[in-house]
PDB file of C-alpha atoms in Angstrom:
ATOM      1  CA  UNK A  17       2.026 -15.135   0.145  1.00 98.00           C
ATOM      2  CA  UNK A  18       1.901 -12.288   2.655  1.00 98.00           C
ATOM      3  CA  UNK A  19       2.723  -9.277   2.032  1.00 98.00           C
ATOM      4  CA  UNK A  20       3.216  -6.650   4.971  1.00 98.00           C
ATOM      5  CA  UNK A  21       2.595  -2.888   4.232  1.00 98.00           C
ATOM      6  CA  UNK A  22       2.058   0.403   5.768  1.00 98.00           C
ATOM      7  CA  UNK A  23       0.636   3.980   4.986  1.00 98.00           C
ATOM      8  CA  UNK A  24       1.122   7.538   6.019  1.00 98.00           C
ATOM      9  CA  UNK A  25      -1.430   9.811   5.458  1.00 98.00           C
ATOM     10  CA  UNK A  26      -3.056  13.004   6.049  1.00 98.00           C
ATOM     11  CA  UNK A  27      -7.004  12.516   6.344  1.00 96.00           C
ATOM     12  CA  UNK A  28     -10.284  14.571   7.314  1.00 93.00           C
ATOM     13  CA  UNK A  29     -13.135  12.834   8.083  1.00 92.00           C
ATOM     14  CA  UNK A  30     -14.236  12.660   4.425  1.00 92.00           C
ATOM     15  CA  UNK A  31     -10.767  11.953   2.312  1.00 91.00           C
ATOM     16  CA  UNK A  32      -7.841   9.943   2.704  1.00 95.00           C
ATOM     17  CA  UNK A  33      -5.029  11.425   1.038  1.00 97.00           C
ATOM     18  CA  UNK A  34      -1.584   9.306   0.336  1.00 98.00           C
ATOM     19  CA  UNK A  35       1.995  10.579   1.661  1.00 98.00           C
ATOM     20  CA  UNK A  36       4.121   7.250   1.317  1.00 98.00           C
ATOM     21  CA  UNK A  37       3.689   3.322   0.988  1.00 98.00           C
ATOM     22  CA  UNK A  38       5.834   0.875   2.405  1.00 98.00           C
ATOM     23  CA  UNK A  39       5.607  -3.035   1.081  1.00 98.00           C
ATOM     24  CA  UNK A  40       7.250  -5.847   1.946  1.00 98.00           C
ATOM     25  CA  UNK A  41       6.802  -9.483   0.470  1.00 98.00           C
ATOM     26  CA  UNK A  42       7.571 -12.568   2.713  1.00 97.00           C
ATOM     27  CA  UNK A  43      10.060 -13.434  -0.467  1.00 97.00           C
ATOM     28  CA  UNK A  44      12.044 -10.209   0.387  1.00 97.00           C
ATOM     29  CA  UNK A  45      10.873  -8.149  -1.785  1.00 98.00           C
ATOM     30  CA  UNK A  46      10.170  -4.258  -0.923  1.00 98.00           C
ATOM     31  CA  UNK A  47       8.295  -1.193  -2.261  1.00 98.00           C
ATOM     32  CA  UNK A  48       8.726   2.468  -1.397  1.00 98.00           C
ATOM     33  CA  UNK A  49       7.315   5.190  -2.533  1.00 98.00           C
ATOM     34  CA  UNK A  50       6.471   8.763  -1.217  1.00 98.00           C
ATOM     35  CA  UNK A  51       3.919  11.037  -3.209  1.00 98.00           C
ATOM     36  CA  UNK A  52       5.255  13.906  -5.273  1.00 97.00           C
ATOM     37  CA  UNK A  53       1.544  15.116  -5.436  1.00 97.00           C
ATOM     38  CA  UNK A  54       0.579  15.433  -1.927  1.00 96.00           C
ATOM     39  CA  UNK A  55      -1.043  17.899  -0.149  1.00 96.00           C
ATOM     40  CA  UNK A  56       1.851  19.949   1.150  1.00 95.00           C
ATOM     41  CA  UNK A  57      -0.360  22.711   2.570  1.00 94.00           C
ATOM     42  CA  UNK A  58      -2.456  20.278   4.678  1.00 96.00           C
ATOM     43  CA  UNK A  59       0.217  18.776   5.865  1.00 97.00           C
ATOM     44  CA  UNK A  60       2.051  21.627   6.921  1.00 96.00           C
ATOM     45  CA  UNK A  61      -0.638  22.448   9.251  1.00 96.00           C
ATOM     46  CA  UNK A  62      -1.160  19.415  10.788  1.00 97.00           C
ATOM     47  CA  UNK A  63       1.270  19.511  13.867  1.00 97.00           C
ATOM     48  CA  UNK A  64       1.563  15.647  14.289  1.00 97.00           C
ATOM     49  CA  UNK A  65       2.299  14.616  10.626  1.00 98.00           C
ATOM     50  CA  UNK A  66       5.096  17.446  10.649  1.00 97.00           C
ATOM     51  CA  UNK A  67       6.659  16.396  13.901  1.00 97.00           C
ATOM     52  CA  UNK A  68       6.232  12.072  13.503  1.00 97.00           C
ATOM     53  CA  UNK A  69       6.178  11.676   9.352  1.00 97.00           C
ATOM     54  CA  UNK A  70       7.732  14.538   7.541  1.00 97.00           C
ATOM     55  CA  UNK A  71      10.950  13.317   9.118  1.00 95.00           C
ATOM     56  CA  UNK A  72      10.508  10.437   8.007  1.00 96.00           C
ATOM     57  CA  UNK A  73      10.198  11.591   4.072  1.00 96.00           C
ATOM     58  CA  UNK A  74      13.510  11.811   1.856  1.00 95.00           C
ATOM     59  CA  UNK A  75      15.864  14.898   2.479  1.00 89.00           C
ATOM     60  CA  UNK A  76      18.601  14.612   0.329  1.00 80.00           C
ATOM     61  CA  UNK A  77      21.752  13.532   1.590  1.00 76.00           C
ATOM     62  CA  UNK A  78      25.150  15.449   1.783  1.00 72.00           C
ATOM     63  CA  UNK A  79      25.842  18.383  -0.053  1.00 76.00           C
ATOM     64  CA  UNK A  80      22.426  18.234  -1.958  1.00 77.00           C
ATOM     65  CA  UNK A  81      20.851  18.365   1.273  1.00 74.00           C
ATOM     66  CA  UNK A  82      22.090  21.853   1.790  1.00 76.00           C
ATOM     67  CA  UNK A  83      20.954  23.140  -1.546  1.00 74.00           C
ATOM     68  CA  UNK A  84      17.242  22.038  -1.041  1.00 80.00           C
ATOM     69  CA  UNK A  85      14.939  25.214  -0.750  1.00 83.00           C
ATOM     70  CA  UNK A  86      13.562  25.506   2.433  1.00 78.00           C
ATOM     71  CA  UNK A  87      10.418  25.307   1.541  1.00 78.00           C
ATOM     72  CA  UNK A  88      10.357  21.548   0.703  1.00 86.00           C
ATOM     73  CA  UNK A  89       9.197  19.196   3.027  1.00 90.00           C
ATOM     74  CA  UNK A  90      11.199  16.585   1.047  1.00 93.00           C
ATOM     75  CA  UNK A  91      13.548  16.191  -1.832  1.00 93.00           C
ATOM     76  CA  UNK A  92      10.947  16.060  -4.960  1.00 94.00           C
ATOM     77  CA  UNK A  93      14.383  15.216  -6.947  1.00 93.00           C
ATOM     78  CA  UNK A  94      14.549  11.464  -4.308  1.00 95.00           C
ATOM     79  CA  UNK A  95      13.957   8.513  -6.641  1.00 96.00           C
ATOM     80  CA  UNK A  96      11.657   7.151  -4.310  1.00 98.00           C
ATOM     81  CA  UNK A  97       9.129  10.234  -4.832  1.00 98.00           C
ATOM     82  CA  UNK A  98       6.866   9.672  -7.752  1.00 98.00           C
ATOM     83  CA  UNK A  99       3.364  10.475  -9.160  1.00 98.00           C
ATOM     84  CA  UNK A 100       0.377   8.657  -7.875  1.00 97.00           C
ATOM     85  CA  UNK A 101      -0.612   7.250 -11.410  1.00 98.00           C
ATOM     86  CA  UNK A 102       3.516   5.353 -10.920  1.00 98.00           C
ATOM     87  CA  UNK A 103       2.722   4.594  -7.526  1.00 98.00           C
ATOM     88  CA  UNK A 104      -0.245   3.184  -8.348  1.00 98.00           C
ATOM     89  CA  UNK A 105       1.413   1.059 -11.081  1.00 98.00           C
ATOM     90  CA  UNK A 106       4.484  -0.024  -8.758  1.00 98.00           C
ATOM     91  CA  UNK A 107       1.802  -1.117  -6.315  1.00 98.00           C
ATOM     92  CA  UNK A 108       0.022  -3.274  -8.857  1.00 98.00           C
ATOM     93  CA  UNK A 109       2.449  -4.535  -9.970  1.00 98.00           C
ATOM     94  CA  UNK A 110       4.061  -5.649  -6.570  1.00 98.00           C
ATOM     95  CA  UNK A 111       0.897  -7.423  -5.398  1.00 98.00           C
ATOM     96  CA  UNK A 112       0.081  -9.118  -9.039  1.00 98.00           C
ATOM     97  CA  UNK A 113       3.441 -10.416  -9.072  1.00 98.00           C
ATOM     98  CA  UNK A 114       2.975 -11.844  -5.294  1.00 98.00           C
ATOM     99  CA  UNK A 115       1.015 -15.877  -6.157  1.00 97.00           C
ATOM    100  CA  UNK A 116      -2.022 -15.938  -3.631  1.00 98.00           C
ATOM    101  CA  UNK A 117      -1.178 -12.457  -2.123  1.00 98.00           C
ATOM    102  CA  UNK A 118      -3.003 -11.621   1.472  1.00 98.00           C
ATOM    103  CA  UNK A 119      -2.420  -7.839   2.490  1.00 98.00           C
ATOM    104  CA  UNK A 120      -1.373  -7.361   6.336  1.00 98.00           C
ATOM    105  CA  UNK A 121      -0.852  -4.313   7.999  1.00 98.00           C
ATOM    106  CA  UNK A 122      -1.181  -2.945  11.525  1.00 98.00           C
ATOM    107  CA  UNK A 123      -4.725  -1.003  12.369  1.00 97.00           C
ATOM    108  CA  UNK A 124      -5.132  -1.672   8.158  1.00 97.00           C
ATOM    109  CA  UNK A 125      -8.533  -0.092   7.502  1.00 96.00           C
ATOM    110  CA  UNK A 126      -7.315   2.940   6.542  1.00 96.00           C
ATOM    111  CA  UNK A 127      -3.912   1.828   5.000  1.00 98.00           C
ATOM    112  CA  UNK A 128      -6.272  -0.684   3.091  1.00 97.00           C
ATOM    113  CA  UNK A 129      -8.693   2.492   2.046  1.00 96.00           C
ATOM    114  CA  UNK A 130      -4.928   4.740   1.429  1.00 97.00           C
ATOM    115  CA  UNK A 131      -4.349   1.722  -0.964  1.00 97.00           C
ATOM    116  CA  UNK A 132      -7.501   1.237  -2.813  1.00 97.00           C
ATOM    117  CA  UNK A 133      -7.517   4.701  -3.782  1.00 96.00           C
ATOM    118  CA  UNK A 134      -4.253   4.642  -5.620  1.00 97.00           C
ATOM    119  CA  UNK A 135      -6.798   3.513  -8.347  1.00 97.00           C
ATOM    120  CA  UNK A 136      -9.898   4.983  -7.784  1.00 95.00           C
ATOM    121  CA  UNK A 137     -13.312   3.543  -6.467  1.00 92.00           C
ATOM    122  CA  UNK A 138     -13.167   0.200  -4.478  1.00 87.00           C
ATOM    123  CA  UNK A 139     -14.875  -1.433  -7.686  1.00 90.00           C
ATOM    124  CA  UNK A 140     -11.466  -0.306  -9.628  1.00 92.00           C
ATOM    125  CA  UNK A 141      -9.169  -2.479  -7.677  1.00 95.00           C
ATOM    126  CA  UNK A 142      -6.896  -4.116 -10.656  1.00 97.00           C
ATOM    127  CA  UNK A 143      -7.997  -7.872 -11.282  1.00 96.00           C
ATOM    128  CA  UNK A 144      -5.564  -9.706  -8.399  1.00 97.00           C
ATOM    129  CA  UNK A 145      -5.485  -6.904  -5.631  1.00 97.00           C
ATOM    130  CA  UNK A 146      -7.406  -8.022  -2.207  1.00 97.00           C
ATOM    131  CA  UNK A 147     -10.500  -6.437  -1.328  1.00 96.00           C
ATOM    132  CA  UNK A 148      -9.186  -6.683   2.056  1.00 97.00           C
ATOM    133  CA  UNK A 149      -6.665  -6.249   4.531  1.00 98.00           C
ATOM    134  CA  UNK A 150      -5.978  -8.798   7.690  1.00 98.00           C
ATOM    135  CA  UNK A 151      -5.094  -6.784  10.624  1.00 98.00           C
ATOM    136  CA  UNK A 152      -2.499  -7.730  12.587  1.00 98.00           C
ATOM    137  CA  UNK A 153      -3.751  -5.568  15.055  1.00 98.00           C
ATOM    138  CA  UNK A 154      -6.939  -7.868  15.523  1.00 98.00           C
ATOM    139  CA  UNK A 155      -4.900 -10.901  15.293  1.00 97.00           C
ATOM    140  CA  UNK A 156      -2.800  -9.412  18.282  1.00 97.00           C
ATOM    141  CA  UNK A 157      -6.218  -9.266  20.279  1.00 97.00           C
ATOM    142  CA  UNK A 158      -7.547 -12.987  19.152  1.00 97.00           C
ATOM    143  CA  UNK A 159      -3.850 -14.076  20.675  1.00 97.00           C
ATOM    144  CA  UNK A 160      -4.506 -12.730  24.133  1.00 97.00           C
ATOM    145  CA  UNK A 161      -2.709  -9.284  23.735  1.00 97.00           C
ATOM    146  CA  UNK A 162       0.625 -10.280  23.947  1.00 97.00           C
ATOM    147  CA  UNK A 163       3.702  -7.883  24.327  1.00 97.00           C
ATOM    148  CA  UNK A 164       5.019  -7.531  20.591  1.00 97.00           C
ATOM    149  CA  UNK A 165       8.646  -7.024  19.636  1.00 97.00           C
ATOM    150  CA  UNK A 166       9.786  -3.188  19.897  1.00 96.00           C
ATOM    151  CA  UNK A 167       9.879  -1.311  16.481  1.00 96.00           C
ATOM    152  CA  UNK A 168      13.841  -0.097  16.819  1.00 92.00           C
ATOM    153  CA  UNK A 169      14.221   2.808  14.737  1.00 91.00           C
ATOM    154  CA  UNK A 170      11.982   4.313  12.041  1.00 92.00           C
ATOM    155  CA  UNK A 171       8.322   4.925  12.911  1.00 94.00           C
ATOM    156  CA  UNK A 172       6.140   6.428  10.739  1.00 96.00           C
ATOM    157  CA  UNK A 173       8.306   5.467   8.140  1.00 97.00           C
ATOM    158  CA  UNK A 174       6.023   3.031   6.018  1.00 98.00           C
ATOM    159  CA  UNK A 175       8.674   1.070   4.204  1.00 98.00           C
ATOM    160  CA  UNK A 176      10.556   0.746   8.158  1.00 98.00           C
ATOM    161  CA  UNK A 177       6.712   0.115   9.470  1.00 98.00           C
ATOM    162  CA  UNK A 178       6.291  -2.340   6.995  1.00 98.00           C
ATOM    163  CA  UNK A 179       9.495  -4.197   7.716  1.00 98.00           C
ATOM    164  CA  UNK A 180       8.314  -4.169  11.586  1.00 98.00           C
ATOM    165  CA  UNK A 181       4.776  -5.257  10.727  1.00 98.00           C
ATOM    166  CA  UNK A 182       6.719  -8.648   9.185  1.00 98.00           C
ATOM    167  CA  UNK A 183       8.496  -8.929  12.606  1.00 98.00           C
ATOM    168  CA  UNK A 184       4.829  -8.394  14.347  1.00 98.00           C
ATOM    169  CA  UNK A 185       3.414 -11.232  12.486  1.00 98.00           C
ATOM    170  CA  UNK A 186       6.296 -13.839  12.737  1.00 98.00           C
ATOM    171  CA  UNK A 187       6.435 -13.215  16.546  1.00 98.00           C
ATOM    172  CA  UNK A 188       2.254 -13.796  16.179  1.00 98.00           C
ATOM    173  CA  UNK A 189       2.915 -16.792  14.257  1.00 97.00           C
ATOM    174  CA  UNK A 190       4.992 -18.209  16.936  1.00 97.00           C
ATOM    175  CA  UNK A 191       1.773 -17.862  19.376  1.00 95.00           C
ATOM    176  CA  UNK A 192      -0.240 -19.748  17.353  1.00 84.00           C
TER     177      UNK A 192
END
């Protein structure tokens, strides 16, 4: 069974380093999670990830929204932000509970590296997580480049990128 997902990260040449992780299951099932450990100060600086992703991230919602200090980038109290070491376990879990799980994503080798790292060296990965991801972005090119559905609302949100990488490959499945 497929199962669709989607990073955002901040990166430097030399480290990949996890902001959220959006997975979706062809059975329906989803997974979101943004990291409560990451690098705030990077990120910050990084003109692009504050303008496209931090958006994107949890902000509280009504009243709580105005009692947030300022200085937050998100809401830390969202239940969706959590600890890589319960990240890492959600995601394990998710894919071990998927029978025959392939990982897709769109442009995946870094999303698949973003992933991997969530517990530690390559050689890590839990018994039942790929080694791989298929990119959707390849299997776009092998099917002539065709114009793909619109993502409607949402970018660089990874569970809402997720979601539209599903709609990608269904609309690829069609083609082929």
């Amino acid at each position: 069974m497929r199962i669709y997902y989607d990073t955002e990260f901040i990166e430097n040449g030399r480290t990949i380093d996890l902001i959220s992780i959006g997975m979706v299951a062809e059975d329906g099932r989803e997974l979101y999670a943004v990291n409560r450990e990451m690098p705030v100060r990077r990120i910050r600086r990084h003109d692009w990830l504050m303008k496209h992703v931090v958006p994107s991230l949890p902000h509280g919602h009504g009243d709580r929204r105005n009692h947030l200090p300022k200085a937050w980038l998100f809401d830390y109290g969202d239940p969706v932000v959590k600890r890589r070491a319960v990240i890492a376990a959600q995601v394990r879990r998710f894919i071990q509970d998927t029978p025959d799980p392939q990982l897709w994503a769109w442009y995946g080798a870094y999303d698949h590296v973003a992933l991997a790292q969530l517990f530690g060296p390559m050689i890590d990965l839990p018994t039942g997580v790929p080694m791989w991801t298929n990119d959707l972005r390849q299997e776009c090119e092998r099917l002539g480049n065709p114009r793909l559905p619109e993502q409607p609302a949402g970018v660089h949100n990874a569970l809402a990128d997720a979601r539209h990488n599903r709609v990608r490959a269904e609309f690829l499945d069609s083609l082929a």
